mmCIF file with all atom_site columns, C-alpha atoms in Angstrom:
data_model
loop_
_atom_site.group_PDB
_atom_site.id
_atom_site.type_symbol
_atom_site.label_atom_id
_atom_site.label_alt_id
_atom_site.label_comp_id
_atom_site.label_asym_id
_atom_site.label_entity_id
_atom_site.label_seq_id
_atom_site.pdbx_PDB_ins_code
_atom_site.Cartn_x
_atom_site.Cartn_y
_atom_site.Cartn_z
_atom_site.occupancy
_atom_site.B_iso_or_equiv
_atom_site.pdbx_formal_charge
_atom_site.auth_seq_id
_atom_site.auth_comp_id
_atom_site.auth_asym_id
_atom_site.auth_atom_id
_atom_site.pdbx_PDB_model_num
ATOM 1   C CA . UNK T 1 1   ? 18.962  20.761 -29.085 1.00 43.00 ? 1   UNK T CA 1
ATOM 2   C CA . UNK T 1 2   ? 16.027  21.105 -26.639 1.00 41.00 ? 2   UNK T CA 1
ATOM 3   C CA . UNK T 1 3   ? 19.008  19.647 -23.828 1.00 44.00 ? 3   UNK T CA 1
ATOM 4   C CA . UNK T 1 4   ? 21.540  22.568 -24.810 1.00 41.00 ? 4   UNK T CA 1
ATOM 5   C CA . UNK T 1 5   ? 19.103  24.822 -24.743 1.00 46.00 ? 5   UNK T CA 1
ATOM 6   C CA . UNK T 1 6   ? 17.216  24.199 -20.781 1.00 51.00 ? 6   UNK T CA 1
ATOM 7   C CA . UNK T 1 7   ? 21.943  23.956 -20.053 1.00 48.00 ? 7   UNK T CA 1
ATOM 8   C CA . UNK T 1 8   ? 22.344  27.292 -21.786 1.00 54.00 ? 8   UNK T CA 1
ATOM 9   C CA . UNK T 1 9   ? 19.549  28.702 -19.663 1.00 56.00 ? 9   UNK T CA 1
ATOM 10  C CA . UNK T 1 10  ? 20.535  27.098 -16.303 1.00 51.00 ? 10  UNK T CA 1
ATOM 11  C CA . UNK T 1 11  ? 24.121  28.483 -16.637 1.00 49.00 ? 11  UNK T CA 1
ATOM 12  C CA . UNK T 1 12  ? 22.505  31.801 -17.819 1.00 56.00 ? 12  UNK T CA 1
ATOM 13  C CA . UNK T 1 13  ? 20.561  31.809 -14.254 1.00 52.00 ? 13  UNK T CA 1
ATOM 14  C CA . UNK T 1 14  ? 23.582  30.571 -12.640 1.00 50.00 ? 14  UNK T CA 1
ATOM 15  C CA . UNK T 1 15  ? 25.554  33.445 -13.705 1.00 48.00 ? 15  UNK T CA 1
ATOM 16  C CA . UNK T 1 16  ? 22.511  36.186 -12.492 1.00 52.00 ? 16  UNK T CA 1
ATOM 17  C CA . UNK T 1 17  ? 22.067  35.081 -9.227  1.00 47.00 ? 17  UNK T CA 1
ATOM 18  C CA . UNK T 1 18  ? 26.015  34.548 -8.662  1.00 51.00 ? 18  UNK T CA 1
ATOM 19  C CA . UNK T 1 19  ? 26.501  38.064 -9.540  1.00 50.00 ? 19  UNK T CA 1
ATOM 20  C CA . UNK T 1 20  ? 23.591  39.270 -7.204  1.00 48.00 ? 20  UNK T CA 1
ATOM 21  C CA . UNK T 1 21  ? 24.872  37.114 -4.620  1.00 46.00 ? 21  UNK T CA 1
ATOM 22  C CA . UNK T 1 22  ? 28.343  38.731 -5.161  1.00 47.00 ? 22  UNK T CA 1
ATOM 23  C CA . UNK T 1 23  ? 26.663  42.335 -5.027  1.00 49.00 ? 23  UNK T CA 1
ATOM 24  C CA . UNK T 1 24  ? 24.707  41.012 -1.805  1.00 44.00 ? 24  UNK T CA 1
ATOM 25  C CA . UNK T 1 25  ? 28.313  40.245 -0.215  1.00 46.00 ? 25  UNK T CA 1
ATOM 26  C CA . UNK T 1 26  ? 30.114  43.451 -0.998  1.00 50.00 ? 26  UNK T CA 1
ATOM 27  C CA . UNK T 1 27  ? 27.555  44.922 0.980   1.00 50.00 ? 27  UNK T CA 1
ATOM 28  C CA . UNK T 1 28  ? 27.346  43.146 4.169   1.00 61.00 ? 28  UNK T CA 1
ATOM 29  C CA . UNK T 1 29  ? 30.108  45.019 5.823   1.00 64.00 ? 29  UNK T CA 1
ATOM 30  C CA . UNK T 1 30  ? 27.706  48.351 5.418   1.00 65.00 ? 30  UNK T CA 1
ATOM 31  C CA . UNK T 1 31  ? 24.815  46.524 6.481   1.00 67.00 ? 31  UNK T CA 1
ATOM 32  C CA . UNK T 1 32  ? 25.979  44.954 9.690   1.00 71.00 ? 32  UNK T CA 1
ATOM 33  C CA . UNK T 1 33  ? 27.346  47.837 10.882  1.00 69.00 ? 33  UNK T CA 1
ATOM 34  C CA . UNK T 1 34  ? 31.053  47.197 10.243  1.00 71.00 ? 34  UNK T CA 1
ATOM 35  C CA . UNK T 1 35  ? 32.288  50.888 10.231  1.00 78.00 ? 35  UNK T CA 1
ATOM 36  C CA . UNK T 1 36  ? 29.086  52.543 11.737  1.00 81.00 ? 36  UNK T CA 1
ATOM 37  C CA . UNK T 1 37  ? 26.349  50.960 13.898  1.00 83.00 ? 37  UNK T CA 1
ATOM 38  C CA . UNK T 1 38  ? 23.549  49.806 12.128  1.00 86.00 ? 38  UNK T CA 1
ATOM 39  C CA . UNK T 1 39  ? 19.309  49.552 13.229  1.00 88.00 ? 39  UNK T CA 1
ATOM 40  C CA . UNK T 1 40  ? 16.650  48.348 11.081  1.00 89.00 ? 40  UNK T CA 1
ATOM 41  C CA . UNK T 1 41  ? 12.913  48.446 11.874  1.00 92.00 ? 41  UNK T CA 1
ATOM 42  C CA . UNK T 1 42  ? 11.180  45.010 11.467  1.00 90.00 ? 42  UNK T CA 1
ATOM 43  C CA . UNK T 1 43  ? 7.360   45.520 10.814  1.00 91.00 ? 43  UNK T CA 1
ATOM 44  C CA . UNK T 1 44  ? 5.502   41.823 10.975  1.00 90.00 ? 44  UNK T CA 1
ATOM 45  C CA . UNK T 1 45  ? 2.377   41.616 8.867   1.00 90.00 ? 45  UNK T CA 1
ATOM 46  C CA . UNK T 1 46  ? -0.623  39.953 9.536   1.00 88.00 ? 46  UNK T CA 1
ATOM 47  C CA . UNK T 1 47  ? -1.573  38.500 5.905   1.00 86.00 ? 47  UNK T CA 1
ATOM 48  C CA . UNK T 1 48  ? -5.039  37.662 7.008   1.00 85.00 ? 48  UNK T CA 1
ATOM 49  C CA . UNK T 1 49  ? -6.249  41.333 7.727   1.00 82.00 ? 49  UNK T CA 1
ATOM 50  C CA . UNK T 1 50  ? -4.759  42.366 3.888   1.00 79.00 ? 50  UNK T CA 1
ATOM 51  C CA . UNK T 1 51  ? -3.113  45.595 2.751   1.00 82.00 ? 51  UNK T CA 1
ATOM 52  C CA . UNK T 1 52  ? -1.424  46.536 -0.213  1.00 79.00 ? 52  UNK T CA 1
ATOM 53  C CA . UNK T 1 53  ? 2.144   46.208 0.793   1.00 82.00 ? 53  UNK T CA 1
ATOM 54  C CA . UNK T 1 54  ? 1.235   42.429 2.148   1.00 82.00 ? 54  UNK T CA 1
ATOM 55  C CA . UNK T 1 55  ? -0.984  42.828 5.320   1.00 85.00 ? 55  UNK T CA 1
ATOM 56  C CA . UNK T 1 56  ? -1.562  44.711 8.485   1.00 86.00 ? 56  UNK T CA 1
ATOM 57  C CA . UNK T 1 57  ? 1.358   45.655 10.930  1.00 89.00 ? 57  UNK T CA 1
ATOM 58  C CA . UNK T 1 58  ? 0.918   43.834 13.986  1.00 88.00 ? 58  UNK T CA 1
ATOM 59  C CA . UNK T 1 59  ? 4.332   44.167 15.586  1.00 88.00 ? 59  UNK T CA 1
ATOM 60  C CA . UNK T 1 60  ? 7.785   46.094 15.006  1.00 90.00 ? 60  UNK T CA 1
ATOM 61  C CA . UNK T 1 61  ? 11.042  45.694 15.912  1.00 89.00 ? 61  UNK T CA 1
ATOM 62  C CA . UNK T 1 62  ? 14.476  46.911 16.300  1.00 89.00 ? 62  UNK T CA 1
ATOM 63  C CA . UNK T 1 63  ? 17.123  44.829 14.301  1.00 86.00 ? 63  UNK T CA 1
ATOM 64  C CA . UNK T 1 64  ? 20.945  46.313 15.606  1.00 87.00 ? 64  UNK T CA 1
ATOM 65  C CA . UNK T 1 65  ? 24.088  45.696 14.469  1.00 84.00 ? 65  UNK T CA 1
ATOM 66  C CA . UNK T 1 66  ? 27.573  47.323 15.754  1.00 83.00 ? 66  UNK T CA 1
ATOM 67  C CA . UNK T 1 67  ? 31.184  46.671 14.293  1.00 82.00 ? 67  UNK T CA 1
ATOM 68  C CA . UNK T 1 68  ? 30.008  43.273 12.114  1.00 77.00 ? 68  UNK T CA 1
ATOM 69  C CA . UNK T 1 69  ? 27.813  41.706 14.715  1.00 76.00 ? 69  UNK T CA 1
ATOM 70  C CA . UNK T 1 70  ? 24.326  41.168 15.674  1.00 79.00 ? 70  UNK T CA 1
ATOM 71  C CA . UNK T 1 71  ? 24.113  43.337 18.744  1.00 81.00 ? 71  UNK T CA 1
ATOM 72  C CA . UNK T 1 72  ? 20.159  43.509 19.720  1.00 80.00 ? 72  UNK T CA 1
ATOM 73  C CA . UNK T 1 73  ? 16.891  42.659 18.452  1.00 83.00 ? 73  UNK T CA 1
ATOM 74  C CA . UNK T 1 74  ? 13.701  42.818 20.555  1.00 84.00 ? 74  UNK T CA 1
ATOM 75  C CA . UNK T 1 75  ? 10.167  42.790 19.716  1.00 86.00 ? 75  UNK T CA 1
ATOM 76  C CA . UNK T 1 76  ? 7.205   44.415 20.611  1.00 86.00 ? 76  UNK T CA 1
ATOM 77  C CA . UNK T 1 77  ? 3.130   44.892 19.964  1.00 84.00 ? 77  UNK T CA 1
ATOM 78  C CA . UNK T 1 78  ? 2.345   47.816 17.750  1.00 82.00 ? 78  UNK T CA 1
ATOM 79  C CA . UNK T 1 79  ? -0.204  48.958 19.990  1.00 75.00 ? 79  UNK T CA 1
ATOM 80  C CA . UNK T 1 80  ? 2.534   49.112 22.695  1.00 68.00 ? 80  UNK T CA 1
ATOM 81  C CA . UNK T 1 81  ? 1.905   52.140 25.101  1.00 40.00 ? 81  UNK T CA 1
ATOM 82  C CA . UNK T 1 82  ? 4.423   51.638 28.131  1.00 39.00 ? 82  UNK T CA 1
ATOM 83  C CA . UNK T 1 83  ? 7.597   50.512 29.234  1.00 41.00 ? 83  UNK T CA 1
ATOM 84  C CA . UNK T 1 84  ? 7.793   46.315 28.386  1.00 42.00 ? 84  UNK T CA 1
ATOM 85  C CA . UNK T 1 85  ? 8.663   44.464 32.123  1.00 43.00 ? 85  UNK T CA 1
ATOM 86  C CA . UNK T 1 86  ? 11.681  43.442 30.083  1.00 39.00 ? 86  UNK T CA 1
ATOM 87  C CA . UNK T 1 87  ? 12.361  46.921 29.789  1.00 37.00 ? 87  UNK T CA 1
ATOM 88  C CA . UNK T 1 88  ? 13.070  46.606 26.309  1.00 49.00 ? 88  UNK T CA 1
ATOM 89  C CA . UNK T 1 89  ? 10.780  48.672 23.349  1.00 51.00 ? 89  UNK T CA 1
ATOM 90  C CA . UNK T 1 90  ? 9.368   51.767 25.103  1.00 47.00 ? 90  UNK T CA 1
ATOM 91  C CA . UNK T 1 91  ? 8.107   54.171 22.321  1.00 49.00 ? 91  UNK T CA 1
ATOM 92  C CA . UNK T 1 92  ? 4.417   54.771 22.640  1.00 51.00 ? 92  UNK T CA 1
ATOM 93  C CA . UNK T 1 93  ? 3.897   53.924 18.604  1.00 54.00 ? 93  UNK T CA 1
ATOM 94  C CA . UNK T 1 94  ? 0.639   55.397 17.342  1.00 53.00 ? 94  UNK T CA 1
ATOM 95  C CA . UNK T 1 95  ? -0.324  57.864 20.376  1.00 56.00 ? 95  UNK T CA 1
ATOM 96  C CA . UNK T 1 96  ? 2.836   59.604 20.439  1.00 58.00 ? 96  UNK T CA 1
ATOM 97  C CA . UNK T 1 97  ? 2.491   60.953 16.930  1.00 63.00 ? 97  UNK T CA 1
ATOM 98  C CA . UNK T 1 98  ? 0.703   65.092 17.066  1.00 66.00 ? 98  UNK T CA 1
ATOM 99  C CA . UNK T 1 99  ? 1.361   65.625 13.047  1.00 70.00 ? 99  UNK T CA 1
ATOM 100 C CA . UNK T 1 100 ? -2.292  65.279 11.119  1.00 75.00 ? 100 UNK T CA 1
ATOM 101 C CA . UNK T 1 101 ? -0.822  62.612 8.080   1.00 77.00 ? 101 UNK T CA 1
ATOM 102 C CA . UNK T 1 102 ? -4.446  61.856 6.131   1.00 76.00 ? 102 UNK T CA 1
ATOM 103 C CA . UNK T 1 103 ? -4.412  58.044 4.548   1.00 73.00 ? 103 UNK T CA 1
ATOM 104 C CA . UNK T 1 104 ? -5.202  57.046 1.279   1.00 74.00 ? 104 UNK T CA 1
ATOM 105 C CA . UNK T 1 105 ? -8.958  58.002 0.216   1.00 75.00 ? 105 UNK T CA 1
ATOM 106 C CA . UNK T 1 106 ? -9.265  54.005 0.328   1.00 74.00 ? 106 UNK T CA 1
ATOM 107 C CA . UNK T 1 107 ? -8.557  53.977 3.545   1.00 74.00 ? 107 UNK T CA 1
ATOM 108 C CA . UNK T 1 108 ? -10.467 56.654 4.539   1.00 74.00 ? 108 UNK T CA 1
ATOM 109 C CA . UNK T 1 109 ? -13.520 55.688 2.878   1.00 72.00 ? 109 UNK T CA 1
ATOM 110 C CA . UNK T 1 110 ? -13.459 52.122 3.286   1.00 73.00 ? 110 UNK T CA 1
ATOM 111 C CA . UNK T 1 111 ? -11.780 51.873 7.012   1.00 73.00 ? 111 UNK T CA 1
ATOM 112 C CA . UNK T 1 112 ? -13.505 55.143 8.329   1.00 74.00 ? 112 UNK T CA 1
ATOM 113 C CA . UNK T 1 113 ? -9.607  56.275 9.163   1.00 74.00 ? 113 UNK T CA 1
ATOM 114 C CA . UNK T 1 114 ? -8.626  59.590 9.600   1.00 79.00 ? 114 UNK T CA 1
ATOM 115 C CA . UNK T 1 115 ? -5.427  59.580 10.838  1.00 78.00 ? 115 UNK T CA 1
ATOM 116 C CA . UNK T 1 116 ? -2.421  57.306 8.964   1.00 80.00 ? 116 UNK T CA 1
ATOM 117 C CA . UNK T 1 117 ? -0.197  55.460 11.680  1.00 80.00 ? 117 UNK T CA 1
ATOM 118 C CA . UNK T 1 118 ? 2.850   53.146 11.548  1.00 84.00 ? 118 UNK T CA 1
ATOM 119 C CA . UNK T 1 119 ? 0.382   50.033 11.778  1.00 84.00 ? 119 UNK T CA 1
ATOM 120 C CA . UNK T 1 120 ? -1.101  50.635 8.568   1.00 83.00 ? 120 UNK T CA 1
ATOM 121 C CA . UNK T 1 121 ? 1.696   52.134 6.511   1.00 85.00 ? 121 UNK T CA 1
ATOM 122 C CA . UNK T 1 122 ? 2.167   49.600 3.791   1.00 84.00 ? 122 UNK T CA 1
ATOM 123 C CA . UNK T 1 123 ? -0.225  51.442 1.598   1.00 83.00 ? 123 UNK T CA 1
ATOM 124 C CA . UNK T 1 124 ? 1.526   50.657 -1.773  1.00 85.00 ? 124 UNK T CA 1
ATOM 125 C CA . UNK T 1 125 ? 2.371   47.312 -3.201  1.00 89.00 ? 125 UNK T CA 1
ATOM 126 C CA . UNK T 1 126 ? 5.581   48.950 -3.814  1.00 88.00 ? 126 UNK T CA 1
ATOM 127 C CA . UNK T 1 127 ? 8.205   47.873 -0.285  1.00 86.00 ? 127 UNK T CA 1
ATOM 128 C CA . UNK T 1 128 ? 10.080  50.551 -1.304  1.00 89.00 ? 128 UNK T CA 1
ATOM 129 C CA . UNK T 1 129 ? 7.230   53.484 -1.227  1.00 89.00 ? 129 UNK T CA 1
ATOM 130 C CA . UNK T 1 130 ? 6.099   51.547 2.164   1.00 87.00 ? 130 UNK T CA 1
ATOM 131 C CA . UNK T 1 131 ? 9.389   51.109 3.623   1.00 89.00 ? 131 UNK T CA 1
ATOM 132 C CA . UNK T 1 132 ? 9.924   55.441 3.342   1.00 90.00 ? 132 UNK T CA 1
ATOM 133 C CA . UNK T 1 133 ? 6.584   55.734 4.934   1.00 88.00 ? 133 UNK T CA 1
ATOM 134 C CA . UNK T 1 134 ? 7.017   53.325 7.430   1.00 89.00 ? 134 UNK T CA 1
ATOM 135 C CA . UNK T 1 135 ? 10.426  54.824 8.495   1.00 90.00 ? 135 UNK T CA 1
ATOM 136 C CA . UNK T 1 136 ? 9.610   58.675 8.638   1.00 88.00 ? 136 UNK T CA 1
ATOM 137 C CA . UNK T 1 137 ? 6.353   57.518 11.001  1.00 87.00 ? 137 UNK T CA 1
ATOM 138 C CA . UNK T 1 138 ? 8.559   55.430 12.925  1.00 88.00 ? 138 UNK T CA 1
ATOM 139 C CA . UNK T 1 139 ? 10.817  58.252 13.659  1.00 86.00 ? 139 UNK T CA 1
ATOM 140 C CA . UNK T 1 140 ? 7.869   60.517 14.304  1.00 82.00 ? 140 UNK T CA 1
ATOM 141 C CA . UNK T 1 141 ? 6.919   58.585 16.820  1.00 78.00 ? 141 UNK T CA 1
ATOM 142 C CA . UNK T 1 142 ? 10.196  57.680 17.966  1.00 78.00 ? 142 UNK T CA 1
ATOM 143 C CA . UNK T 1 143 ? 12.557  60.387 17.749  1.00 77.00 ? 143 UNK T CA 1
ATOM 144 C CA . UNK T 1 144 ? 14.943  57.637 16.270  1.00 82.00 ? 144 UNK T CA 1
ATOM 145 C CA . UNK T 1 145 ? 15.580  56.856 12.627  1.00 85.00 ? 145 UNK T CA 1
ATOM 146 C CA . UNK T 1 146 ? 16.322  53.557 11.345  1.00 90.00 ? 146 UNK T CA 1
ATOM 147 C CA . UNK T 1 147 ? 18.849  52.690 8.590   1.00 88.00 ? 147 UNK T CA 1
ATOM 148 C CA . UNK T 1 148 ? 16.445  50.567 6.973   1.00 88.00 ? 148 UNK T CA 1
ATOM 149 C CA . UNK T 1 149 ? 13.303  48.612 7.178   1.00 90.00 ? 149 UNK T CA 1
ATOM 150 C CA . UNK T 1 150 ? 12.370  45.007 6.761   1.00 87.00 ? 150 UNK T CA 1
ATOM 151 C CA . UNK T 1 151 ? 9.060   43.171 6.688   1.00 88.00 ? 151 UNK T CA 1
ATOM 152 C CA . UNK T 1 152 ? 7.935   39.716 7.556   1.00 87.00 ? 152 UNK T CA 1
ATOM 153 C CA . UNK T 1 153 ? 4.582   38.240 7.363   1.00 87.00 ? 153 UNK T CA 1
ATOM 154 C CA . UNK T 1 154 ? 2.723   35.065 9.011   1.00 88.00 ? 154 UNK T CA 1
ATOM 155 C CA . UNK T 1 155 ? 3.805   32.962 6.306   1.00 88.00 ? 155 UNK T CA 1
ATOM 156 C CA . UNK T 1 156 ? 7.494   33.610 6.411   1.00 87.00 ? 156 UNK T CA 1
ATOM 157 C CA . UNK T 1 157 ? 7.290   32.629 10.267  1.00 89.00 ? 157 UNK T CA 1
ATOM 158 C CA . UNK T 1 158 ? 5.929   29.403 9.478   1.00 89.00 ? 158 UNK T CA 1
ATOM 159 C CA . UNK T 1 159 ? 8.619   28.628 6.926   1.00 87.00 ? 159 UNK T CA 1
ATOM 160 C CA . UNK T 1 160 ? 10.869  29.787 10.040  1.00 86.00 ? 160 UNK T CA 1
ATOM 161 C CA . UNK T 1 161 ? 9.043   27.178 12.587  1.00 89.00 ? 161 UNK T CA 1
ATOM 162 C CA . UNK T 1 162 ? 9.404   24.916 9.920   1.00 88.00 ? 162 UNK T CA 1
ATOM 163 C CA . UNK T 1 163 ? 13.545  24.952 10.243  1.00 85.00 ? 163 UNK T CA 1
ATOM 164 C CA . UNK T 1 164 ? 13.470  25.248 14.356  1.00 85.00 ? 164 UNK T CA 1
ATOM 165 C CA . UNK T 1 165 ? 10.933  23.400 15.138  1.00 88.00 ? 165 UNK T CA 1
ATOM 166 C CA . UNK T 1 166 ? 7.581   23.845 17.346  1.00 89.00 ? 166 UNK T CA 1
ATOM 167 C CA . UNK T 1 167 ? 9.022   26.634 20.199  1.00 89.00 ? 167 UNK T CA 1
ATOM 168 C CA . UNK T 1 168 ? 7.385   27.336 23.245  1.00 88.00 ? 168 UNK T CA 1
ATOM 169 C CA . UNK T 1 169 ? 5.386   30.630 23.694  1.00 87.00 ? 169 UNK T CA 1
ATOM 170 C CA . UNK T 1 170 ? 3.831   31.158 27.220  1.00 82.00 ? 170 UNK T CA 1
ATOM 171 C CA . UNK T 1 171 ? 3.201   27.557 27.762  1.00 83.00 ? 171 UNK T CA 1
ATOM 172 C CA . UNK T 1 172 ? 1.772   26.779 24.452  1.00 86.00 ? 172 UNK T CA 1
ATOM 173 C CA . UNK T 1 173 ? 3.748   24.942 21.365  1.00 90.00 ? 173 UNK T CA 1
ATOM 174 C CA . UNK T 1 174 ? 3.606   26.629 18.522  1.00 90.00 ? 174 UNK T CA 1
ATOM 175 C CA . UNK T 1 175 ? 4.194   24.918 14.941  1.00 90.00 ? 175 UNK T CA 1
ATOM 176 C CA . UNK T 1 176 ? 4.464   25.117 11.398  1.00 89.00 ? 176 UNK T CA 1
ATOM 177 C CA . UNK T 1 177 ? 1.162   23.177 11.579  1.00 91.00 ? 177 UNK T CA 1
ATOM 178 C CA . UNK T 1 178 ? -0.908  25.024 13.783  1.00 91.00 ? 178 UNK T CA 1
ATOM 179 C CA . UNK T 1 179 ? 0.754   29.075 13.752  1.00 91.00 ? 179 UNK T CA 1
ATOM 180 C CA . UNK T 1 180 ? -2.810  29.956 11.735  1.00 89.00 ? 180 UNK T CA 1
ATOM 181 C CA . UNK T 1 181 ? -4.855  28.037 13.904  1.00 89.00 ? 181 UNK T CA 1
ATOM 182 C CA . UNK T 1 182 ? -3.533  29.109 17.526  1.00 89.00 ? 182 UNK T CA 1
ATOM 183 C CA . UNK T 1 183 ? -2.928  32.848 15.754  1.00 87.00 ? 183 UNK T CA 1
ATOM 184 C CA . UNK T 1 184 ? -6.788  33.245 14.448  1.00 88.00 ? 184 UNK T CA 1
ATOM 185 C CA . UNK T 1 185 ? -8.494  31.889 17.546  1.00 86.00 ? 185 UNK T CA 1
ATOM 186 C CA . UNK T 1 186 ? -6.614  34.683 19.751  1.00 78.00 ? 186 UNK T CA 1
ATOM 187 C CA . UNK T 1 187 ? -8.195  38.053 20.457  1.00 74.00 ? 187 UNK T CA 1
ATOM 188 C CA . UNK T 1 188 ? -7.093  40.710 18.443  1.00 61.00 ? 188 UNK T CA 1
ATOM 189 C CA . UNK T 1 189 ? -5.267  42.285 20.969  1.00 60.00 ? 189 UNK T CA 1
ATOM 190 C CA . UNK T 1 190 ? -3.048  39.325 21.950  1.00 74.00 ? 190 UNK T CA 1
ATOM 191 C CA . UNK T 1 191 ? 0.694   39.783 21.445  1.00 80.00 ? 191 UNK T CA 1
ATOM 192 C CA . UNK T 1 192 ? 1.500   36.305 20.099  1.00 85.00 ? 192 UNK T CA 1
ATOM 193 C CA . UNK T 1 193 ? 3.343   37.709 17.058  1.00 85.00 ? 193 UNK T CA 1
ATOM 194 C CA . UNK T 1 194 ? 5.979   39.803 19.124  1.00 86.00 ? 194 UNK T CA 1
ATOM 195 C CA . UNK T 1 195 ? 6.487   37.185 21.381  1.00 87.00 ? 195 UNK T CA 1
ATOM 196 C CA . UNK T 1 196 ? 6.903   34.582 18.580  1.00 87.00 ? 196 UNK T CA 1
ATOM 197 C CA . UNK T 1 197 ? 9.216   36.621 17.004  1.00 86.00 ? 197 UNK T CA 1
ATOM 198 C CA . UNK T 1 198 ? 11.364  37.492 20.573  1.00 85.00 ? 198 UNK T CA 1
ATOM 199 C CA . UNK T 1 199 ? 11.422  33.572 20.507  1.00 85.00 ? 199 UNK T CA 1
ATOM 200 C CA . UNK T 1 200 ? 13.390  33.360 17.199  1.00 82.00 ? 200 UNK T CA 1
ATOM 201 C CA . UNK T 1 201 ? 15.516  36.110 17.913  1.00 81.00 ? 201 UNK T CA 1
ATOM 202 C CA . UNK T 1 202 ? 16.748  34.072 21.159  1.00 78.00 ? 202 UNK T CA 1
ATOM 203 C CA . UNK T 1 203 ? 17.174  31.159 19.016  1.00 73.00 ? 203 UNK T CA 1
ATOM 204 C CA . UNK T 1 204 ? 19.806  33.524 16.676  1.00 70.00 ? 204 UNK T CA 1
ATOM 205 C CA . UNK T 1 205 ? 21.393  35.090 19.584  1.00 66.00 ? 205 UNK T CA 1
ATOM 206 C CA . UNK T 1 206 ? 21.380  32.411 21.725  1.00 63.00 ? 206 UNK T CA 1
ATOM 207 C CA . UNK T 1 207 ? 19.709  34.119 24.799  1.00 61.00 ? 207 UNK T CA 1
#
């Protein structure tokens, strides 16, 4: 009986997560873009400074699809205030913005901050309430609006380096192993984390 019941329960499971993979499918056309060009925002967290929504923004992105197909991504600091060499990201995120947006009263009385900015936008553990925010500052600061946002941490980039392998970032190997390590040593204003991720968005373009 106690066998039936852990088969009733698999094929239970197996039935959810085939339908929610089946729902996932019908929607890929629409989310890469397939009758309209697509762009997503990409905000990577830094899980050892903690926020609500998971940790504090470090970098953003631009994720871009056209027809079906992975058209551009590219990477950049969130303190970014000119033109990348690459001439790739250019908005100047968090000194472009002139509207007065007041942060949580946590945030203000525990952080001293007195002006809410892209970088510290996950202020609710719910990604959905954080993902609005995140995307009306963005195109505040941007003058362009995303179709969506998605957020990656530290530990999701390890799992990554954990499925390429160590990759090289400005002459130094960076690993599964030692990501924490290399990242906590750095000054805070190193740009490890866009570069990291411009790294694995060669490896999935294959530039």
């Amino acid at each position: 009986t106690r066998r039936f019941g852990n088969l009733t329960e698999s094929a239970d499971m197996l039935v959810r997560n085939c339908s929610q993979l089946l729902q996932f499918v019908s929607l890929l056309p629409d989310i890469t873009g397939s009758n309209k060009a697509k762009t997503y925002l990409v905000l990577i967290q830094d899980n050892w400074q903690l926020r609500p929504g998971g940790g504090f923004i470090k970098a953003y992105g631009l994720l871009k699809f056209e027809n079906g197909h992975l058209k551009n991504i590219d990477f950049d600091d969130i303190y970014s205030l000119s033109d990348s060499e690459k001439n790739k990201l250019s908005y100047k995120i968090d000194t472009s913005l002139k509207e007065k947006i007041e942060p949580p009263l946590e945030y203000s009385a525990r952080l001293g901050m007195k002006q809410l900015f892209l970088r510290d936008s996950n202020t609710s553990v719910d990604f959905a309430t954080n993902s609005l925010l995140a995307r009306d500052l963005f195109t505040k600061e941007s003058s362009q609006s995303p179709d969506g946002v998605i957020a990656l941490d530290l530990t999701f980039l390890e799992s990554l380096l954990l499925v390429t392998g160590p990759l090289q970032v400005e002459g130094t190997q960076i690993s599964a192993e030692n990501l924490n390590d290399i990242y906590l040593t750095l000054p805070a204003n190193d740009d490890l984390l866009p570069k990291l991720a411009d790294k694995f968005a060669g490896q999935l373009t294959g530039t």
